Amino acid sequence: MRRGYLLRRLADCDWHIGRTAEALGTDYREVVARIERAGFGPLLDAHVVARRVRGTAQGGREAREG
């Protein structure tokens, strides 16, 4: 995926990773991985991502809210 396309989709979704995942037809973890592969990892809040990924793995409320 091109970096510009990824950035545009993130911007369209106000950098809400859950909504971006839906727009791209993928899941939260994959969007985070794409962001990191594109070199934009430092733009992510590591604590928020870790909490969300833990919630997804545990099936918690955070997994549903995005």
mmCIF file of C-alpha atoms in Angstrom:
data_model
loop_
_atom_site.group_PDB
_atom_site.id
_atom_site.type_symbol
_atom_site.label_atom_id
_atom_site.label_comp_id
_atom_site.label_asym_id
_atom_site.label_seq_id
_atom_site.Cartn_x
_atom_site.Cartn_y
_atom_site.Cartn_z
ATOM 1 C CA MET A 1 0.000 0.000 0.000
ATOM 2 C CA ARG A 2 1.330 3.414 -0.867
ATOM 3 C CA ARG A 3 2.142 5.741 1.989
ATOM 4 C CA GLY A 4 0.104 8.595 0.530
ATOM 5 C CA TYR A 5 -3.001 6.429 0.222
ATOM 6 C CA LEU A 6 -2.618 5.234 3.801
ATOM 7 C CA LEU A 7 -2.201 8.802 5.070
ATOM 8 C CA ARG A 8 -5.233 9.961 3.112
ATOM 9 C CA ARG A 9 -7.407 7.171 4.517
ATOM 10 C CA LEU A 10 -6.188 7.933 8.042
ATOM 11 C CA ALA A 11 -6.927 11.634 7.543
ATOM 12 C CA ASP A 12 -10.388 10.858 6.138
ATOM 13 C CA CYS A 13 -11.094 8.949 9.362
ATOM 14 C CA ASP A 14 -9.487 11.605 11.617
ATOM 15 C CA TRP A 15 -6.718 9.126 12.490
ATOM 16 C CA HIS A 16 -9.239 6.821 14.158
ATOM 17 C CA ILE A 17 -7.565 3.492 13.518
ATOM 18 C CA GLY A 18 -10.724 1.425 14.014
ATOM 19 C CA ARG A 19 -12.658 3.427 11.412
ATOM 20 C CA THR A 20 -9.662 3.385 9.090
ATOM 21 C CA ALA A 21 -9.531 -0.403 9.385
ATOM 22 C CA GLU A 22 -13.198 -0.612 8.401
ATOM 23 C CA ALA A 23 -12.634 1.737 5.461
ATOM 24 C CA LEU A 24 -9.725 -0.413 4.275
ATOM 25 C CA GLY A 25 -11.582 -3.684 4.855
ATOM 26 C CA THR A 26 -9.091 -4.958 7.405
ATOM 27 C CA ASP A 27 -8.615 -5.044 11.165
ATOM 28 C CA TYR A 28 -7.034 -2.763 13.746
ATOM 29 C CA ARG A 29 -3.807 -4.751 14.079
ATOM 30 C CA GLU A 30 -3.229 -4.726 10.322
ATOM 31 C CA VAL A 31 -3.669 -0.943 10.110
ATOM 32 C CA VAL A 32 -1.170 -0.489 12.951
ATOM 33 C CA ALA A 33 1.252 -2.810 11.130
ATOM 34 C CA ARG A 34 0.781 -0.859 7.880
ATOM 35 C CA ILE A 35 1.390 2.435 9.681
ATOM 36 C CA GLU A 36 4.596 1.065 11.183
ATOM 37 C CA ARG A 37 5.805 -0.433 7.869
ATOM 38 C CA ALA A 38 5.181 2.916 6.182
ATOM 39 C CA GLY A 39 7.480 4.563 8.704
ATOM 40 C CA PHE A 40 4.740 6.403 10.583
ATOM 41 C CA GLY A 41 5.009 4.360 13.777
ATOM 42 C CA PRO A 42 6.296 7.293 15.844
ATOM 43 C CA LEU A 43 2.991 9.069 15.140
ATOM 44 C CA LEU A 44 1.098 6.409 17.092
ATOM 45 C CA ASP A 45 0.534 6.577 20.833
ATOM 46 C CA ALA A 46 2.100 3.274 21.911
ATOM 47 C CA HIS A 47 0.057 3.075 25.108
ATOM 48 C CA VAL A 48 -3.247 3.498 23.282
ATOM 49 C CA VAL A 49 -2.310 0.900 20.669
ATOM 50 C CA ALA A 50 -1.142 -1.603 23.303
ATOM 51 C CA ARG A 51 -4.332 -1.153 25.336
ATOM 52 C CA ARG A 52 -6.503 -1.578 22.239
ATOM 53 C CA VAL A 53 -4.646 -4.675 21.039
ATOM 54 C CA ARG A 54 -4.934 -6.221 24.521
ATOM 55 C CA GLY A 55 -8.655 -5.443 24.531
ATOM 56 C CA THR A 56 -9.076 -7.035 21.112
ATOM 57 C CA ALA A 57 -7.233 -10.175 22.191
ATOM 58 C CA GLN A 58 -9.386 -10.390 25.336
ATOM 59 C CA GLY A 59 -12.639 -9.505 23.561
ATOM 60 C CA GLY A 60 -13.084 -6.483 25.818
ATOM 61 C CA ARG A 61 -15.173 -3.362 25.427
ATOM 62 C CA GLU A 62 -12.315 -1.450 23.806
ATOM 63 C CA ALA A 63 -12.273 -3.964 20.953
ATOM 64 C CA ARG A 64 -15.884 -3.103 20.114
ATOM 65 C CA GLU A 65 -15.619 0.656 20.476
ATOM 66 C CA GLY A 66 -12.646 1.212 18.166
#
